[in-house]
mmCIF file of C-alpha atoms in Angstrom:
data_model
loop_
_atom_site.group_PDB
_atom_site.id
_atom_site.type_symbol
_atom_site.label_atom_id
_atom_site.label_comp_id
_atom_site.label_asym_id
_atom_site.label_seq_id
_atom_site.Cartn_x
_atom_site.Cartn_y
_atom_site.Cartn_z
ATOM 1 C CA UNK A 38 221.042 -77.301 142.736
ATOM 2 C CA UNK A 39 224.182 -77.728 140.552
ATOM 3 C CA UNK A 40 226.798 -75.019 140.502
ATOM 4 C CA UNK A 41 227.327 -72.962 137.375
ATOM 5 C CA UNK A 42 230.394 -74.993 136.467
ATOM 6 C CA UNK A 43 228.609 -78.318 137.023
ATOM 7 C CA UNK A 44 225.708 -77.117 134.905
ATOM 8 C CA UNK A 45 228.063 -76.191 132.066
ATOM 9 C CA UNK A 46 229.802 -79.548 132.395
ATOM 10 C CA UNK A 47 226.518 -81.461 132.140
ATOM 11 C CA UNK A 48 225.183 -79.578 129.135
ATOM 12 C CA UNK A 49 228.458 -78.704 127.379
ATOM 13 C CA UNK A 50 226.372 -75.983 125.827
ATOM 14 C CA UNK A 51 225.150 -72.434 125.426
ATOM 15 C CA UNK A 52 222.545 -71.733 122.755
ATOM 16 C CA UNK A 53 220.615 -73.409 119.946
ATOM 17 C CA UNK A 54 222.223 -76.385 118.249
ATOM 18 C CA UNK A 55 224.390 -77.286 121.238
ATOM 19 C CA UNK A 56 225.828 -80.628 122.290
ATOM 20 C CA UNK A 57 224.335 -82.653 125.129
ATOM 21 C CA UNK A 58 227.061 -84.590 126.910
ATOM 22 C CA UNK A 59 224.852 -87.537 127.784
ATOM 23 C CA UNK A 60 223.835 -87.937 124.139
ATOM 24 C CA UNK A 61 226.699 -87.141 121.796
ATOM 25 C CA UNK A 62 229.564 -88.660 123.803
ATOM 26 C CA UNK A 63 227.687 -91.292 125.740
ATOM 27 C CA UNK A 64 229.340 -94.231 127.452
ATOM 28 C CA UNK A 65 228.341 -97.378 125.521
ATOM 29 C CA UNK A 66 226.213 -99.974 127.274
ATOM 30 C CA UNK A 67 227.815 -103.281 128.179
ATOM 31 C CA UNK A 68 228.512 -105.324 125.067
ATOM 32 C CA UNK A 69 227.532 -102.512 122.689
ATOM 33 C CA UNK A 70 229.848 -101.304 119.961
ATOM 34 C CA UNK A 71 231.826 -98.230 120.922
ATOM 35 C CA UNK A 72 230.554 -94.977 119.385
ATOM 36 C CA UNK A 73 233.034 -93.417 117.000
ATOM 37 C CA UNK A 74 234.112 -89.781 116.990
ATOM 38 C CA UNK A 75 235.813 -88.494 113.831
ATOM 39 C CA UNK A 76 237.703 -85.182 113.806
ATOM 40 C CA UNK A 77 238.964 -83.867 110.453
ATOM 41 C CA UNK A 78 241.644 -81.244 109.944
ATOM 42 C CA UNK A 79 244.026 -80.198 107.213
ATOM 43 C CA UNK A 80 247.281 -80.528 109.203
ATOM 44 C CA UNK A 81 248.585 -82.880 111.861
ATOM 45 C CA UNK A 82 248.007 -80.303 114.620
ATOM 46 C CA UNK A 83 244.632 -78.792 113.623
ATOM 47 C CA UNK A 84 242.486 -81.055 115.809
ATOM 48 C CA UNK A 85 244.944 -81.254 118.750
ATOM 49 C CA UNK A 86 244.988 -77.440 118.755
ATOM 50 C CA UNK A 87 241.304 -76.848 118.094
ATOM 51 C CA UNK A 88 239.530 -79.434 120.254
ATOM 52 C CA UNK A 89 242.008 -81.484 122.316
ATOM 53 C CA UNK A 90 239.921 -81.357 125.488
ATOM 54 C CA UNK A 91 236.767 -82.485 123.701
ATOM 55 C CA UNK A 92 238.568 -85.389 122.055
ATOM 56 C CA UNK A 93 240.092 -86.475 125.375
ATOM 57 C CA UNK A 94 236.615 -86.341 126.939
ATOM 58 C CA UNK A 95 235.383 -88.642 124.188
ATOM 59 C CA UNK A 96 238.212 -91.103 124.847
ATOM 60 C CA UNK A 97 237.488 -91.051 128.600
ATOM 61 C CA UNK A 98 233.822 -91.840 127.938
ATOM 62 C CA UNK A 99 234.763 -94.969 125.998
ATOM 63 C CA UNK A 100 234.425 -93.665 122.463
ATOM 64 C CA UNK A 101 236.685 -94.639 119.604
ATOM 65 C CA UNK A 102 238.330 -91.375 118.491
ATOM 66 C CA UNK A 103 239.872 -90.980 115.039
ATOM 67 C CA UNK A 104 241.718 -87.880 113.816
ATOM 68 C CA UNK A 105 241.996 -87.526 110.045
ATOM 69 C CA UNK A 106 244.636 -85.131 108.692
ATOM 70 C CA UNK A 107 244.315 -84.537 104.961
ATOM 71 C CA UNK A 108 247.958 -83.500 104.671
ATOM 72 C CA UNK A 109 250.245 -86.469 105.134
ATOM 73 C CA UNK A 110 253.074 -85.264 102.900
ATOM 74 C CA UNK A 111 255.254 -82.639 104.624
ATOM 75 C CA UNK A 112 258.096 -82.755 102.114
ATOM 76 C CA UNK A 113 257.386 -79.139 101.049
ATOM 77 C CA UNK A 114 257.049 -77.707 104.594
ATOM 78 C CA UNK A 115 260.217 -75.864 105.609
ATOM 79 C CA UNK A 116 260.016 -76.340 109.433
ATOM 80 C CA UNK A 117 260.510 -80.105 108.991
ATOM 81 C CA UNK A 118 262.695 -80.091 105.891
ATOM 82 C CA UNK A 119 263.857 -83.642 105.308
ATOM 83 C CA UNK A 120 261.826 -84.921 108.310
ATOM 84 C CA UNK A 121 258.313 -85.050 106.871
ATOM 85 C CA UNK A 122 257.907 -88.786 107.386
ATOM 86 C CA UNK A 123 259.285 -88.472 110.927
ATOM 87 C CA UNK A 124 256.661 -85.826 111.719
ATOM 88 C CA UNK A 125 253.861 -88.149 110.606
ATOM 89 C CA UNK A 126 255.290 -91.113 112.519
ATOM 90 C CA UNK A 127 255.860 -88.988 115.623
ATOM 91 C CA UNK A 128 252.319 -87.640 115.461
ATOM 92 C CA UNK A 129 250.929 -91.163 115.275
ATOM 93 C CA UNK A 130 252.903 -92.186 118.363
ATOM 94 C CA UNK A 131 251.934 -89.126 120.401
ATOM 95 C CA UNK A 132 248.259 -89.395 119.443
ATOM 96 C CA UNK A 133 248.229 -93.072 120.357
ATOM 97 C CA UNK A 134 249.509 -92.215 123.835
ATOM 98 C CA UNK A 135 246.261 -90.283 124.365
ATOM 99 C CA UNK A 136 244.007 -92.974 122.940
ATOM 100 C CA UNK A 137 243.645 -91.323 119.536
ATOM 101 C CA UNK A 138 243.779 -93.172 116.210
ATOM 102 C CA UNK A 139 245.489 -91.291 113.370
ATOM 103 C CA UNK A 140 244.672 -91.244 109.677
ATOM 104 C CA UNK A 141 246.683 -89.315 107.081
ATOM 105 C CA UNK A 142 245.932 -88.751 103.414
ATOM 106 C CA UNK A 143 248.651 -88.147 100.855
ATOM 107 C CA UNK A 144 248.166 -84.445 100.163
ATOM 108 C CA UNK A 145 250.876 -81.800 100.604
ATOM 109 C CA UNK A 146 250.303 -78.271 101.863
ATOM 110 C CA UNK A 147 248.935 -76.013 99.133
ATOM 111 C CA UNK A 148 248.075 -79.026 96.994
ATOM 112 C CA UNK A 149 244.675 -80.103 98.282
ATOM 113 C CA UNK A 150 242.528 -80.109 95.155
ATOM 114 C CA UNK A 151 238.737 -80.139 95.272
ATOM 115 C CA UNK A 152 238.412 -82.919 92.722
ATOM 116 C CA UNK A 153 236.826 -86.359 92.544
ATOM 117 C CA UNK A 154 239.928 -88.165 93.836
ATOM 118 C CA UNK A 155 240.158 -85.914 96.905
ATOM 119 C CA UNK A 156 236.447 -86.160 97.637
ATOM 120 C CA UNK A 157 236.611 -89.938 97.434
ATOM 121 C CA UNK A 158 239.703 -90.120 99.661
ATOM 122 C CA UNK A 159 237.922 -88.279 102.497
ATOM 123 C CA UNK A 160 234.656 -90.163 101.932
ATOM 124 C CA UNK A 161 236.526 -93.475 102.122
ATOM 125 C CA UNK A 162 237.658 -92.620 105.663
ATOM 126 C CA UNK A 163 234.104 -91.691 106.659
ATOM 127 C CA UNK A 164 232.855 -94.967 105.180
ATOM 128 C CA UNK A 165 235.512 -96.933 107.073
ATOM 129 C CA UNK A 166 235.090 -95.234 110.460
ATOM 130 C CA UNK A 167 231.260 -94.776 110.392
ATOM 131 C CA UNK A 168 231.320 -91.834 112.831
ATOM 132 C CA UNK A 169 228.499 -91.141 115.263
ATOM 133 C CA UNK A 170 229.799 -87.601 115.884
ATOM 134 C CA UNK A 171 232.065 -85.555 113.605
ATOM 135 C CA UNK A 172 234.110 -82.395 114.077
ATOM 136 C CA UNK A 173 235.344 -80.370 111.086
ATOM 137 C CA UNK A 174 237.100 -77.063 110.525
ATOM 138 C CA UNK A 175 235.125 -73.815 110.238
ATOM 139 C CA UNK A 176 234.979 -73.048 106.481
ATOM 140 C CA UNK A 177 236.101 -69.391 106.479
ATOM 141 C CA UNK A 178 239.819 -69.161 107.187
ATOM 142 C CA UNK A 179 242.934 -67.260 106.197
ATOM 143 C CA UNK A 180 244.713 -70.555 105.505
ATOM 144 C CA UNK A 181 243.780 -72.119 102.135
ATOM 145 C CA UNK A 182 244.496 -75.625 103.441
ATOM 146 C CA UNK A 183 241.903 -75.144 106.199
ATOM 147 C CA UNK A 184 239.258 -73.956 103.759
ATOM 148 C CA UNK A 185 239.980 -76.841 101.387
ATOM 149 C CA UNK A 186 239.708 -79.373 104.222
ATOM 150 C CA UNK A 187 236.415 -77.859 105.374
ATOM 151 C CA UNK A 188 234.947 -78.095 101.872
ATOM 152 C CA UNK A 189 235.950 -81.727 101.401
ATOM 153 C CA UNK A 190 234.751 -82.636 104.899
ATOM 154 C CA UNK A 191 231.336 -81.099 104.267
ATOM 155 C CA UNK A 192 230.848 -83.142 101.123
ATOM 156 C CA UNK A 193 232.081 -86.351 102.733
ATOM 157 C CA UNK A 194 229.756 -86.000 105.725
ATOM 158 C CA UNK A 195 226.679 -85.117 103.674
ATOM 159 C CA UNK A 196 227.023 -86.715 100.226
ATOM 160 C CA UNK A 197 230.042 -88.958 100.631
ATOM 161 C CA UNK A 198 228.364 -92.127 99.466
ATOM 162 C CA UNK A 199 227.799 -90.554 96.047
ATOM 163 C CA UNK A 200 231.518 -90.234 95.335
ATOM 164 C CA UNK A 201 232.573 -93.707 96.503
ATOM 165 C CA UNK A 202 233.700 -96.265 93.954
ATOM 166 C CA UNK A 203 230.482 -98.106 94.852
ATOM 167 C CA UNK A 204 227.820 -95.470 95.623
ATOM 168 C CA UNK A 205 225.525 -98.192 97.004
ATOM 169 C CA UNK A 206 228.007 -99.506 99.573
ATOM 170 C CA UNK A 207 227.024 -99.102 103.261
ATOM 171 C CA UNK A 208 227.608 -95.516 104.377
ATOM 172 C CA UNK A 209 226.724 -93.926 107.701
ATOM 173 C CA UNK A 210 226.638 -90.162 108.128
ATOM 174 C CA UNK A 211 227.136 -88.816 111.678
ATOM 175 C CA UNK A 212 224.040 -88.021 113.700
ATOM 176 C CA UNK A 213 225.740 -84.850 114.925
ATOM 177 C CA UNK A 214 228.408 -82.665 113.362
ATOM 178 C CA UNK A 215 230.184 -79.585 114.684
ATOM 179 C CA UNK A 216 232.630 -77.033 113.307
ATOM 180 C CA UNK A 217 235.629 -75.816 115.301
ATOM 181 C CA UNK A 218 237.941 -72.863 114.850
ATOM 182 C CA UNK A 219 241.714 -72.778 114.576
ATOM 183 C CA UNK A 220 242.360 -69.637 116.565
ATOM 184 C CA UNK A 221 243.424 -66.044 115.883
ATOM 185 C CA UNK A 222 245.135 -65.200 112.593
ATOM 186 C CA UNK A 223 243.375 -68.142 110.933
ATOM 187 C CA UNK A 224 239.629 -68.398 111.516
ATOM 188 C CA UNK A 225 237.329 -65.683 110.116
ATOM 189 C CA UNK A 226 233.880 -64.861 111.482
ATOM 190 C CA UNK A 227 233.511 -67.832 113.834
ATOM 191 C CA UNK A 228 230.453 -67.468 116.090
ATOM 192 C CA UNK A 229 230.119 -70.511 118.391
ATOM 193 C CA UNK A 230 226.845 -71.770 119.815
ATOM 194 C CA UNK A 231 228.253 -74.678 121.806
ATOM 195 C CA UNK A 232 230.718 -74.443 124.715
ATOM 196 C CA UNK A 233 232.358 -77.490 126.267
ATOM 197 C CA UNK A 234 233.937 -77.348 129.737
ATOM 198 C CA UNK A 235 237.373 -78.966 129.347
ATOM 199 C CA UNK A 236 238.829 -77.823 132.675
ATOM 200 C CA UNK A 237 239.260 -81.383 133.921
ATOM 201 C CA UNK A 238 240.987 -82.451 130.714
ATOM 202 C CA UNK A 239 243.094 -79.314 130.404
ATOM 203 C CA UNK A 240 246.467 -80.555 131.782
ATOM 204 C CA UNK A 241 246.539 -83.497 129.375
ATOM 205 C CA UNK A 242 245.120 -81.428 126.498
ATOM 206 C CA UNK A 243 247.841 -78.793 126.686
ATOM 207 C CA UNK A 244 250.483 -81.503 127.178
ATOM 208 C CA UNK A 245 249.261 -83.294 124.032
ATOM 209 C CA UNK A 246 249.650 -80.129 121.981
ATOM 210 C CA UNK A 247 253.058 -79.424 123.500
ATOM 211 C CA UNK A 248 254.348 -82.876 122.698
ATOM 212 C CA UNK A 249 253.317 -82.490 119.054
ATOM 213 C CA UNK A 250 255.076 -79.140 118.851
ATOM 214 C CA UNK A 251 258.221 -80.760 120.264
ATOM 215 C CA UNK A 252 258.042 -83.383 117.502
ATOM 216 C CA UNK A 253 257.829 -80.528 114.995
ATOM 217 C CA UNK A 254 260.994 -78.938 116.398
ATOM 218 C CA UNK A 255 262.705 -82.338 116.724
ATOM 219 C CA UNK A 256 263.265 -81.677 120.423
ATOM 220 C CA UNK A 257 262.415 -83.550 123.635
ATOM 221 C CA UNK A 258 259.219 -82.342 125.246
ATOM 222 C CA UNK A 259 259.856 -79.997 128.178
ATOM 223 C CA UNK A 260 256.945 -80.210 130.597
ATOM 224 C CA UNK A 261 255.950 -77.004 132.337
ATOM 225 C CA UNK A 262 257.379 -74.566 129.790
ATOM 226 C CA UNK A 263 254.652 -73.526 127.353
ATOM 227 C CA UNK A 264 255.669 -72.769 123.783
ATOM 228 C CA UNK A 265 253.945 -70.309 121.469
ATOM 229 C CA UNK A 266 251.237 -72.688 120.284
ATOM 230 C CA UNK A 267 250.430 -73.739 123.842
ATOM 231 C CA UNK A 268 250.232 -70.147 125.055
ATOM 232 C CA UNK A 269 247.903 -69.245 122.202
ATOM 233 C CA UNK A 270 245.673 -72.225 122.930
ATOM 234 C CA UNK A 271 245.618 -71.415 126.639
ATOM 235 C CA UNK A 272 244.536 -67.839 125.940
ATOM 236 C CA UNK A 273 241.772 -69.032 123.649
ATOM 237 C CA UNK A 274 240.580 -71.718 126.086
ATOM 238 C CA UNK A 275 240.482 -69.232 128.957
ATOM 239 C CA UNK A 276 238.483 -66.797 126.811
ATOM 240 C CA UNK A 277 235.988 -69.511 125.846
ATOM 241 C CA UNK A 278 235.808 -70.540 129.490
ATOM 242 C CA UNK A 279 235.043 -66.981 130.574
ATOM 243 C CA UNK A 280 232.220 -66.936 128.030
ATOM 244 C CA UNK A 281 230.390 -69.801 129.742
ATOM 245 C CA UNK A 282 231.600 -69.419 133.340
ATOM 246 C CA UNK A 283 234.255 -72.139 133.619
ATOM 247 C CA UNK A 284 238.059 -72.084 133.709
ATOM 248 C CA UNK A 285 238.818 -73.661 130.338
ATOM 249 C CA UNK A 286 236.409 -74.337 127.486
ATOM 250 C CA UNK A 287 236.399 -75.168 123.795
ATOM 251 C CA UNK A 288 233.808 -73.737 121.432
ATOM 252 C CA UNK A 289 231.924 -75.221 118.496
ATOM 253 C CA UNK A 290 229.300 -74.264 115.943
ATOM 254 C CA UNK A 291 226.645 -76.925 115.432
ATOM 255 C CA UNK A 292 226.075 -77.850 111.788
ATOM 256 C CA UNK A 293 222.361 -78.373 112.498
ATOM 257 C CA UNK A 294 220.035 -77.636 115.407
ATOM 258 C CA UNK A 295 219.819 -80.578 117.809
ATOM 259 C CA UNK A 296 217.289 -81.208 120.566
ATOM 260 C CA UNK A 297 218.734 -81.110 124.093
ATOM 261 C CA UNK A 298 218.037 -82.828 127.383
ATOM 262 C CA UNK A 299 218.088 -80.034 129.942
ATOM 263 C CA UNK A 300 217.207 -81.912 133.133
#
């Protein structure tokens, strides 16, 4: 009989609409095309903060993992005044070190409009990547950029082909989609139904986030000394882990109910 932790690791789940590890992030068969995982956030650090362990699991299982950040223009963000392009380039390099592909759109913070051009820009990335599994921000949030990204992501994943320049071009919607939260002081009313054990991935997950924060501060990364973002993420991951009986976990809300393989 598996232990409680092993059981959680196999199912990655608790409740209706949860993710089955053997299905959603399956290792491709020999010669088969790699499944693609697409994670969409507003800012460069939304996905590495929200679901770093899950994304690293996907990489380890042989999936292609793409992180799309709608904001690629940081010229109006005071913490990186004059270094906006360096932040984007640094993020690309750090993400690549963990097997993650990066995509940035041209929006600036506070300037993500819900218009046809924005809808098409996000849908174009979905059309190009053809994701098998997608992760998007929870739609209720204190941060307007997060809410705007969630709205555009929802349209792209459900009706994206209808806003493309050619609405009859090939377009694949993901077979599974999940929403993730962005932590205290941002997310409102998030009730997860899916818990993923990321204890094994935790050291690299928290390092990934720390390296991005060091790029933000324009400082060398100091291993072993957690900054504010890392401490917040650790607290949240421990809380999610306590919820499902493991050390560290990340939580999701399934967009739809999905059948599970329990045994």
